[in-house]
Amino acid sequence: MLSLPRAVILLSGGLDSATCLALAQQQGFECHALSVAYGQRHTAEIAAARRVATALGAYEHRLAQVELGQFGGSALTDPTIAIPENREGGGIPVTYVPARNTVMLSMALAWAEALGACDIFIGVNAVDYSGYPDCRPEFIAAFQAMACLATKAGVEGRPLFIHAPLIKLSKAEIILQGTALGIDYGLTVSCYQADDEGQACGHCDACRLRRAGFMAADIADPTRYCASGR
């Protein structure tokens, strides 16, 4: 019996990363899911990642830890910075976590090389994203080029590929793809300030984008909102 090619999937517990895991499985990969506790203010998304990994049948799920919160600079790691609600206008919001995707991809890269995997999946999105510079196609291309230069595998002619299958999709298109793959999005948490039970606030950027995506896809929103967010 032939073994499946291995892939590392960054799994945050949110809607996008769950879709990435399902897509990687559909493409025939043995999926090794990696979640990262980086000092985020709530742990609901880590619990959601465990649920998603189990429900979708990931081959393995690991939790890595890195304390980005010690540096501050983001509303997601510093409780003294308020999460913006009903934000208007452009620019990079205070929910941007400095170097987060660079750090997470580096951890995924280390595990992928140790596994002998040539593929990494990440659920970044450049259409419905919140202005984050590390969600752009240019960033993904640059990281892949670096990965091929900076690893034993790359130098020995086994290039690593960074898959960002959602990068040009709208939130509605992502939801439609995931629904077709049988994902229960009620297991996921996207909110920037979900409570300990995983209930969403309904007001932050992540909640607004998620809710609008379900409306545009004409699919019932399974998100559990707190009383003030309904």
PDB file of C-alpha atoms in Angstrom:
ATOM      1  CA  MET A   1       0.000   0.000   0.000  1.00  0.00           C
ATOM      2  CA  LEU A   2       1.409   3.341  -1.048  1.00  0.00           C
ATOM      3  CA  SER A   3       1.770   5.967   1.658  1.00  0.00           C
ATOM      4  CA  LEU A   4       0.221   9.388   1.164  1.00  0.00           C
ATOM      5  CA  PRO A   5       2.417  12.460   0.739  1.00  0.00           C
ATOM      6  CA  ARG A   6       2.643  14.410   3.976  1.00  0.00           C
ATOM      7  CA  ALA A   7       1.633  18.022   4.473  1.00  0.00           C
ATOM      8  CA  VAL A   8       1.652  20.385   7.439  1.00  0.00           C
ATOM      9  CA  ILE A   9      -1.499  22.463   7.796  1.00  0.00           C
ATOM     10  CA  LEU A  10      -1.536  25.546  10.009  1.00  0.00           C
ATOM     11  CA  LEU A  11      -4.788  25.181  11.934  1.00  0.00           C
ATOM     12  CA  SER A  12      -5.946  28.165  13.991  1.00  0.00           C
ATOM     13  CA  GLY A  13      -9.420  26.834  14.686  1.00  0.00           C
ATOM     14  CA  GLY A  14     -11.031  29.428  12.428  1.00  0.00           C
ATOM     15  CA  LEU A  15     -13.151  29.076   9.327  1.00  0.00           C
ATOM     16  CA  ASP A  16     -10.322  29.558   6.821  1.00  0.00           C
ATOM     17  CA  SER A  17      -7.831  27.139   8.325  1.00  0.00           C
ATOM     18  CA  ALA A  18     -10.520  24.461   8.692  1.00  0.00           C
ATOM     19  CA  THR A  19     -11.237  24.833   4.980  1.00  0.00           C
ATOM     20  CA  CYS A  20      -7.518  24.491   4.225  1.00  0.00           C
ATOM     21  CA  LEU A  21      -7.371  21.226   6.162  1.00  0.00           C
ATOM     22  CA  ALA A  22     -10.349  19.832   4.255  1.00  0.00           C
ATOM     23  CA  LEU A  23      -8.852  20.910   0.916  1.00  0.00           C
ATOM     24  CA  ALA A  24      -5.492  19.302   1.739  1.00  0.00           C
ATOM     25  CA  GLN A  25      -7.255  16.056   2.581  1.00  0.00           C
ATOM     26  CA  GLN A  26      -9.247  16.246  -0.650  1.00  0.00           C
ATOM     27  CA  GLN A  27      -5.955  16.585  -2.533  1.00  0.00           C
ATOM     28  CA  GLY A  28      -4.708  13.330  -1.035  1.00  0.00           C
ATOM     29  CA  PHE A  29      -2.302  14.514   1.657  1.00  0.00           C
ATOM     30  CA  GLU A  30      -1.633  12.900   5.001  1.00  0.00           C
ATOM     31  CA  CYS A  31      -2.455  15.950   7.090  1.00  0.00           C
ATOM     32  CA  HIS A  32      -0.363  16.954  10.089  1.00  0.00           C
ATOM     33  CA  ALA A  33      -2.169  19.883  11.710  1.00  0.00           C
ATOM     34  CA  LEU A  34      -0.203  22.497  13.647  1.00  0.00           C
ATOM     35  CA  SER A  35      -1.785  25.040  15.977  1.00  0.00           C
ATOM     36  CA  VAL A  36       0.213  27.788  17.671  1.00  0.00           C
ATOM     37  CA  ALA A  37      -0.421  29.332  21.060  1.00  0.00           C
ATOM     38  CA  TYR A  38       1.313  32.664  20.549  1.00  0.00           C
ATOM     39  CA  GLY A  39       0.049  34.564  23.582  1.00  0.00           C
ATOM     40  CA  GLN A  40      -3.380  35.391  22.174  1.00  0.00           C
ATOM     41  CA  ARG A  41      -5.827  36.854  24.684  1.00  0.00           C
ATOM     42  CA  HIS A  42      -8.287  33.963  24.475  1.00  0.00           C
ATOM     43  CA  THR A  43      -7.858  30.207  24.179  1.00  0.00           C
ATOM     44  CA  ALA A  44     -11.169  29.465  22.487  1.00  0.00           C
ATOM     45  CA  GLU A  45      -9.528  29.159  19.079  1.00  0.00           C
ATOM     46  CA  ILE A  46      -7.108  26.499  20.354  1.00  0.00           C
ATOM     47  CA  ALA A  47     -10.041  24.458  21.657  1.00  0.00           C
ATOM     48  CA  ALA A  48     -11.736  24.952  18.286  1.00  0.00           C
ATOM     49  CA  ALA A  49      -8.607  23.737  16.470  1.00  0.00           C
ATOM     50  CA  ARG A  50      -8.688  20.514  18.484  1.00  0.00           C
ATOM     51  CA  ARG A  51     -12.352  19.994  17.579  1.00  0.00           C
ATOM     52  CA  VAL A  52     -11.725  20.643  13.894  1.00  0.00           C
ATOM     53  CA  ALA A  53      -8.665  18.370  13.723  1.00  0.00           C
ATOM     54  CA  THR A  54     -10.653  15.544  15.293  1.00  0.00           C
ATOM     55  CA  ALA A  55     -13.806  16.097  13.227  1.00  0.00           C
ATOM     56  CA  LEU A  56     -11.925  16.271   9.926  1.00  0.00           C
ATOM     57  CA  GLY A  57      -9.676  13.331  10.756  1.00  0.00           C
ATOM     58  CA  ALA A  58      -6.232  14.937  10.718  1.00  0.00           C
ATOM     59  CA  TYR A  59      -3.505  12.307  10.913  1.00  0.00           C
ATOM     60  CA  GLU A  60      -1.909  14.215  13.779  1.00  0.00           C
ATOM     61  CA  HIS A  61      -2.476  17.486  15.616  1.00  0.00           C
ATOM     62  CA  ARG A  62       0.216  19.314  17.563  1.00  0.00           C
ATOM     63  CA  LEU A  63       0.206  22.506  19.590  1.00  0.00           C
ATOM     64  CA  ALA A  64       3.342  24.648  19.489  1.00  0.00           C
ATOM     65  CA  GLN A  65       3.943  27.580  21.799  1.00  0.00           C
ATOM     66  CA  VAL A  66       5.734  30.859  21.214  1.00  0.00           C
ATOM     67  CA  GLU A  67       5.225  33.943  23.365  1.00  0.00           C
ATOM     68  CA  LEU A  68       4.688  36.758  20.874  1.00  0.00           C
ATOM     69  CA  GLY A  69       2.608  38.497  23.514  1.00  0.00           C
ATOM     70  CA  GLN A  70       5.769  39.445  25.409  1.00  0.00           C
ATOM     71  CA  PHE A  71       6.535  41.965  22.666  1.00  0.00           C
ATOM     72  CA  GLY A  72       3.074  43.545  22.614  1.00  0.00           C
ATOM     73  CA  GLY A  73       2.069  45.711  19.688  1.00  0.00           C
ATOM     74  CA  SER A  74      -1.270  44.016  18.971  1.00  0.00           C
ATOM     75  CA  ALA A  75      -4.776  44.095  20.402  1.00  0.00           C
ATOM     76  CA  LEU A  76      -4.829  40.303  20.092  1.00  0.00           C
ATOM     77  CA  THR A  77      -1.996  39.862  22.589  1.00  0.00           C
ATOM     78  CA  ASP A  78      -2.133  42.985  24.754  1.00  0.00           C
ATOM     79  CA  PRO A  79      -5.246  43.342  26.952  1.00  0.00           C
ATOM     80  CA  THR A  80      -4.596  47.063  27.346  1.00  0.00           C
ATOM     81  CA  ILE A  81      -5.316  47.630  23.629  1.00  0.00           C
ATOM     82  CA  ALA A  82      -9.019  47.554  22.781  1.00  0.00           C
ATOM     83  CA  ILE A  83     -10.310  45.304  20.008  1.00  0.00           C
ATOM     84  CA  PRO A  84     -11.856  47.660  17.433  1.00  0.00           C
ATOM     85  CA  GLU A  85     -15.545  47.131  16.728  1.00  0.00           C
ATOM     86  CA  ASN A  86     -17.390  48.224  13.589  1.00  0.00           C
ATOM     87  CA  ARG A  87     -14.116  49.606  12.255  1.00  0.00           C
ATOM     88  CA  GLU A  88     -14.274  51.877   9.229  1.00  0.00           C
ATOM     89  CA  GLY A  89     -11.514  52.846   6.824  1.00  0.00           C
ATOM     90  CA  GLY A  90      -8.338  51.197   5.612  1.00  0.00           C
ATOM     91  CA  GLY A  91      -4.857  50.832   6.990  1.00  0.00           C
ATOM     92  CA  ILE A  92      -3.366  48.083   9.089  1.00  0.00           C
ATOM     93  CA  PRO A  93      -5.519  47.628  12.210  1.00  0.00           C
ATOM     94  CA  VAL A  94      -4.306  47.138  15.785  1.00  0.00           C
ATOM     95  CA  THR A  95      -5.317  43.458  15.532  1.00  0.00           C
ATOM     96  CA  TYR A  96      -2.269  42.833  13.336  1.00  0.00           C
ATOM     97  CA  VAL A  97       0.227  40.700  15.304  1.00  0.00           C
ATOM     98  CA  PRO A  98       3.803  41.633  14.340  1.00  0.00           C
ATOM     99  CA  ALA A  99       5.460  38.826  12.350  1.00  0.00           C
ATOM    100  CA  ARG A 100       2.801  36.265  13.349  1.00  0.00           C
ATOM    101  CA  ASN A 101       2.483  34.492   9.997  1.00  0.00           C
ATOM    102  CA  THR A 102       6.253  34.600   9.482  1.00  0.00           C
ATOM    103  CA  VAL A 103       6.774  32.889  12.830  1.00  0.00           C
ATOM    104  CA  MET A 104       3.988  30.356  12.282  1.00  0.00           C
ATOM    105  CA  LEU A 105       5.187  29.436   8.802  1.00  0.00           C
ATOM    106  CA  SER A 106       8.708  29.040  10.160  1.00  0.00           C
ATOM    107  CA  MET A 107       7.443  26.575  12.765  1.00  0.00           C
ATOM    108  CA  ALA A 108       5.450  24.717  10.122  1.00  0.00           C
ATOM    109  CA  LEU A 109       8.545  24.666   7.924  1.00  0.00           C
ATOM    110  CA  ALA A 110      10.640  23.125  10.691  1.00  0.00           C
ATOM    111  CA  TRP A 111       8.086  20.376  11.292  1.00  0.00           C
ATOM    112  CA  ALA A 112       7.585  19.768   7.567  1.00  0.00           C
ATOM    113  CA  GLU A 113      11.309  19.274   7.029  1.00  0.00           C
ATOM    114  CA  ALA A 114      11.530  16.909  10.004  1.00  0.00           C
ATOM    115  CA  LEU A 115       8.591  14.915   8.593  1.00  0.00           C
ATOM    116  CA  GLY A 116      10.016  14.822   5.100  1.00  0.00           C
ATOM    117  CA  ALA A 117       6.984  16.788   3.917  1.00  0.00           C
ATOM    118  CA  CYS A 118       7.262  19.147   0.957  1.00  0.00           C
ATOM    119  CA  ASP A 119       3.936  20.915   1.413  1.00  0.00           C
ATOM    120  CA  ILE A 120       2.579  23.459   3.887  1.00  0.00           C
ATOM    121  CA  PHE A 121      -0.965  24.847   3.843  1.00  0.00           C
ATOM    122  CA  ILE A 122      -1.959  28.210   5.306  1.00  0.00           C
ATOM    123  CA  GLY A 123      -5.376  29.873   5.193  1.00  0.00           C
ATOM    124  CA  VAL A 124      -4.344  33.442   4.439  1.00  0.00           C
ATOM    125  CA  ASN A 125      -6.737  35.487   2.357  1.00  0.00           C
ATOM    126  CA  ALA A 126      -6.029  38.684   0.425  1.00  0.00           C
ATOM    127  CA  VAL A 127      -9.630  39.537  -0.485  1.00  0.00           C
ATOM    128  CA  ASP A 128     -11.597  39.593   2.762  1.00  0.00           C
ATOM    129  CA  TYR A 129      -8.588  40.071   5.012  1.00  0.00           C
ATOM    130  CA  SER A 130      -8.211  43.007   7.410  1.00  0.00           C
ATOM    131  CA  GLY A 131      -5.245  44.751   5.796  1.00  0.00           C
ATOM    132  CA  TYR A 132      -2.542  42.460   7.162  1.00  0.00           C
ATOM    133  CA  PRO A 133       0.716  42.613   5.157  1.00  0.00           C
ATOM    134  CA  ASP A 134       1.488  38.928   5.859  1.00  0.00           C
ATOM    135  CA  CYS A 135      -1.678  37.760   4.077  1.00  0.00           C
ATOM    136  CA  ARG A 136      -0.574  38.920   0.619  1.00  0.00           C
ATOM    137  CA  PRO A 137       0.503  36.730  -2.323  1.00  0.00           C
ATOM    138  CA  GLU A 138       3.860  38.563  -2.374  1.00  0.00           C
ATOM    139  CA  PHE A 139       4.573  37.441   1.177  1.00  0.00           C
ATOM    140  CA  ILE A 140       3.732  33.802   0.438  1.00  0.00           C
ATOM    141  CA  ALA A 141       5.947  33.812  -2.662  1.00  0.00           C
ATOM    142  CA  ALA A 142       8.827  35.385  -0.745  1.00  0.00           C
ATOM    143  CA  PHE A 143       8.545  32.894   2.118  1.00  0.00           C
ATOM    144  CA  GLN A 144       8.526  29.943  -0.275  1.00  0.00           C
ATOM    145  CA  ALA A 145      11.651  31.273  -1.982  1.00  0.00           C
ATOM    146  CA  MET A 146      13.333  31.639   1.409  1.00  0.00           C
ATOM    147  CA  ALA A 147      12.275  28.131   2.441  1.00  0.00           C
ATOM    148  CA  CYS A 148      13.932  26.630  -0.607  1.00  0.00           C
ATOM    149  CA  LEU A 149      17.165  28.493   0.149  1.00  0.00           C
ATOM    150  CA  ALA A 150      17.293  27.997   3.913  1.00  0.00           C
ATOM    151  CA  THR A 151      16.538  24.288   4.350  1.00  0.00           C
ATOM    152  CA  LYS A 152      18.500  21.093   3.824  1.00  0.00           C
ATOM    153  CA  ALA A 153      15.588  19.753   1.795  1.00  0.00           C
ATOM    154  CA  GLY A 154      15.581  22.758  -0.518  1.00  0.00           C
ATOM    155  CA  VAL A 155      19.335  22.758  -1.028  1.00  0.00           C
ATOM    156  CA  GLU A 156      19.251  19.041  -1.821  1.00  0.00           C
ATOM    157  CA  GLY A 157      16.655  19.561  -4.537  1.00  0.00           C
ATOM    158  CA  ARG A 158      13.434  18.828  -2.636  1.00  0.00           C
ATOM    159  CA  PRO A 159      11.702  22.223  -2.774  1.00  0.00           C
ATOM    160  CA  LEU A 160       9.008  23.105  -0.273  1.00  0.00           C
ATOM    161  CA  PHE A 161       5.695  24.490  -1.452  1.00  0.00           C
ATOM    162  CA  ILE A 162       3.549  26.937   0.505  1.00  0.00           C
ATOM    163  CA  HIS A 163      -0.095  26.430  -0.466  1.00  0.00           C
ATOM    164  CA  ALA A 164      -2.484  29.325   0.110  1.00  0.00           C
ATOM    165  CA  PRO A 165      -5.586  27.977  -1.679  1.00  0.00           C
ATOM    166  CA  LEU A 166      -7.928  30.622  -0.268  1.00  0.00           C
ATOM    167  CA  ILE A 167      -5.812  33.662  -0.992  1.00  0.00           C
ATOM    168  CA  LYS A 168      -7.924  34.996  -3.860  1.00  0.00           C
ATOM    169  CA  LEU A 169     -11.343  33.804  -2.682  1.00  0.00           C
ATOM    170  CA  SER A 170     -14.082  35.824  -1.036  1.00  0.00           C
ATOM    171  CA  LYS A 171     -15.367  34.679   2.343  1.00  0.00           C
ATOM    172  CA  ALA A 172     -18.549  33.449   0.665  1.00  0.00           C
ATOM    173  CA  GLU A 173     -16.560  31.391  -1.841  1.00  0.00           C
ATOM    174  CA  ILE A 174     -14.541  29.854   0.985  1.00  0.00           C
ATOM    175  CA  ILE A 175     -17.704  28.948   2.883  1.00  0.00           C
ATOM    176  CA  LEU A 176     -19.271  27.395  -0.216  1.00  0.00           C
ATOM    177  CA  GLN A 177     -16.157  25.279  -0.849  1.00  0.00           C
ATOM    178  CA  GLY A 178     -15.978  24.141   2.742  1.00  0.00           C
ATOM    179  CA  THR A 179     -19.666  23.349   2.925  1.00  0.00           C
ATOM    180  CA  ALA A 180     -19.328  21.195  -0.187  1.00  0.00           C
ATOM    181  CA  LEU A 181     -16.519  19.334   1.609  1.00  0.00           C
ATOM    182  CA  GLY A 182     -18.778  18.681   4.582  1.00  0.00           C
ATOM    183  CA  ILE A 183     -17.202  21.045   7.126  1.00  0.00           C
ATOM    184  CA  ASP A 184     -19.272  21.877  10.187  1.00  0.00           C
ATOM    185  CA  TYR A 185     -18.374  25.536  10.619  1.00  0.00           C
ATOM    186  CA  GLY A 186     -20.158  25.529  13.963  1.00  0.00           C
ATOM    187  CA  LEU A 187     -16.981  23.897  15.331  1.00  0.00           C
ATOM    188  CA  THR A 188     -14.838  26.879  14.358  1.00  0.00           C
ATOM    189  CA  VAL A 189     -14.109  30.160  16.119  1.00  0.00           C
ATOM    190  CA  SER A 190     -13.130  33.311  14.219  1.00  0.00           C
ATOM    191  CA  CYS A 191     -13.873  36.073  16.739  1.00  0.00           C
ATOM    192  CA  TYR A 192     -10.987  38.213  18.016  1.00  0.00           C
ATOM    193  CA  GLN A 193     -12.517  38.287  21.495  1.00  0.00           C
ATOM    194  CA  ALA A 194     -14.499  35.086  21.880  1.00  0.00           C
ATOM    195  CA  ASP A 195     -15.400  34.157  25.444  1.00  0.00           C
ATOM    196  CA  ASP A 196     -14.215  31.007  27.215  1.00  0.00           C
ATOM    197  CA  GLU A 197     -17.106  29.027  25.714  1.00  0.00           C
ATOM    198  CA  GLY A 198     -16.178  30.150  22.194  1.00  0.00           C
ATOM    199  CA  GLN A 199     -19.121  32.525  21.801  1.00  0.00           C
ATOM    200  CA  ALA A 200     -18.392  35.333  19.337  1.00  0.00           C
ATOM    201  CA  CYS A 201     -18.795  39.041  20.037  1.00  0.00           C
ATOM    202  CA  GLY A 202     -20.487  39.731  16.687  1.00  0.00           C
ATOM    203  CA  HIS A 203     -18.864  43.166  16.329  1.00  0.00           C
ATOM    204  CA  CYS A 204     -15.140  42.804  15.557  1.00  0.00           C
ATOM    205  CA  ASP A 205     -13.712  42.685  12.023  1.00  0.00           C
ATOM    206  CA  ALA A 206     -13.478  38.890  12.062  1.00  0.00           C
ATOM    207  CA  CYS A 207     -17.112  38.508  13.133  1.00  0.00           C
ATOM    208  CA  ARG A 208     -18.382  41.007  10.588  1.00  0.00           C
ATOM    209  CA  LEU A 209     -16.495  39.362   7.710  1.00  0.00           C
ATOM    210  CA  ARG A 210     -17.642  35.912   8.782  1.00  0.00           C
ATOM    211  CA  ARG A 211     -21.294  36.907   9.154  1.00  0.00           C
ATOM    212  CA  ALA A 212     -21.258  38.719   5.787  1.00  0.00           C
ATOM    213  CA  GLY A 213     -19.713  35.642   4.177  1.00  0.00           C
ATOM    214  CA  PHE A 214     -22.511  33.355   5.307  1.00  0.00           C
ATOM    215  CA  MET A 215     -25.095  35.888   4.160  1.00  0.00           C
ATOM    216  CA  ALA A 216     -23.461  36.209   0.711  1.00  0.00           C
ATOM    217  CA  ALA A 217     -23.224  32.423   0.405  1.00  0.00           C
ATOM    218  CA  ASP A 218     -26.907  32.144   1.402  1.00  0.00           C
ATOM    219  CA  ILE A 219     -25.986  29.601   4.076  1.00  0.00           C
ATOM    220  CA  ALA A 220     -27.260  29.715   7.647  1.00  0.00           C
ATOM    221  CA  ASP A 221     -24.630  31.084  10.009  1.00  0.00           C
ATOM    222  CA  PRO A 222     -23.851  28.419  12.658  1.00  0.00           C
ATOM    223  CA  THR A 223     -21.763  30.815  14.773  1.00  0.00           C
ATOM    224  CA  ARG A 224     -22.609  30.954  18.476  1.00  0.00           C
ATOM    225  CA  TYR A 225     -22.814  34.626  19.395  1.00  0.00           C
ATOM    226  CA  CYS A 226     -22.958  36.083  22.878  1.00  0.00           C
ATOM    227  CA  ALA A 227     -26.200  37.895  23.799  1.00  0.00           C
ATOM    228  CA  SER A 228     -24.886  41.328  22.780  1.00  0.00           C
ATOM    229  CA  GLY A 229     -23.629  40.072  19.419  1.00  0.00           C
ATOM    230  CA  ARG A 230     -26.833  38.556  18.064  1.00  0.00           C
TER     231      ARG A 230
END
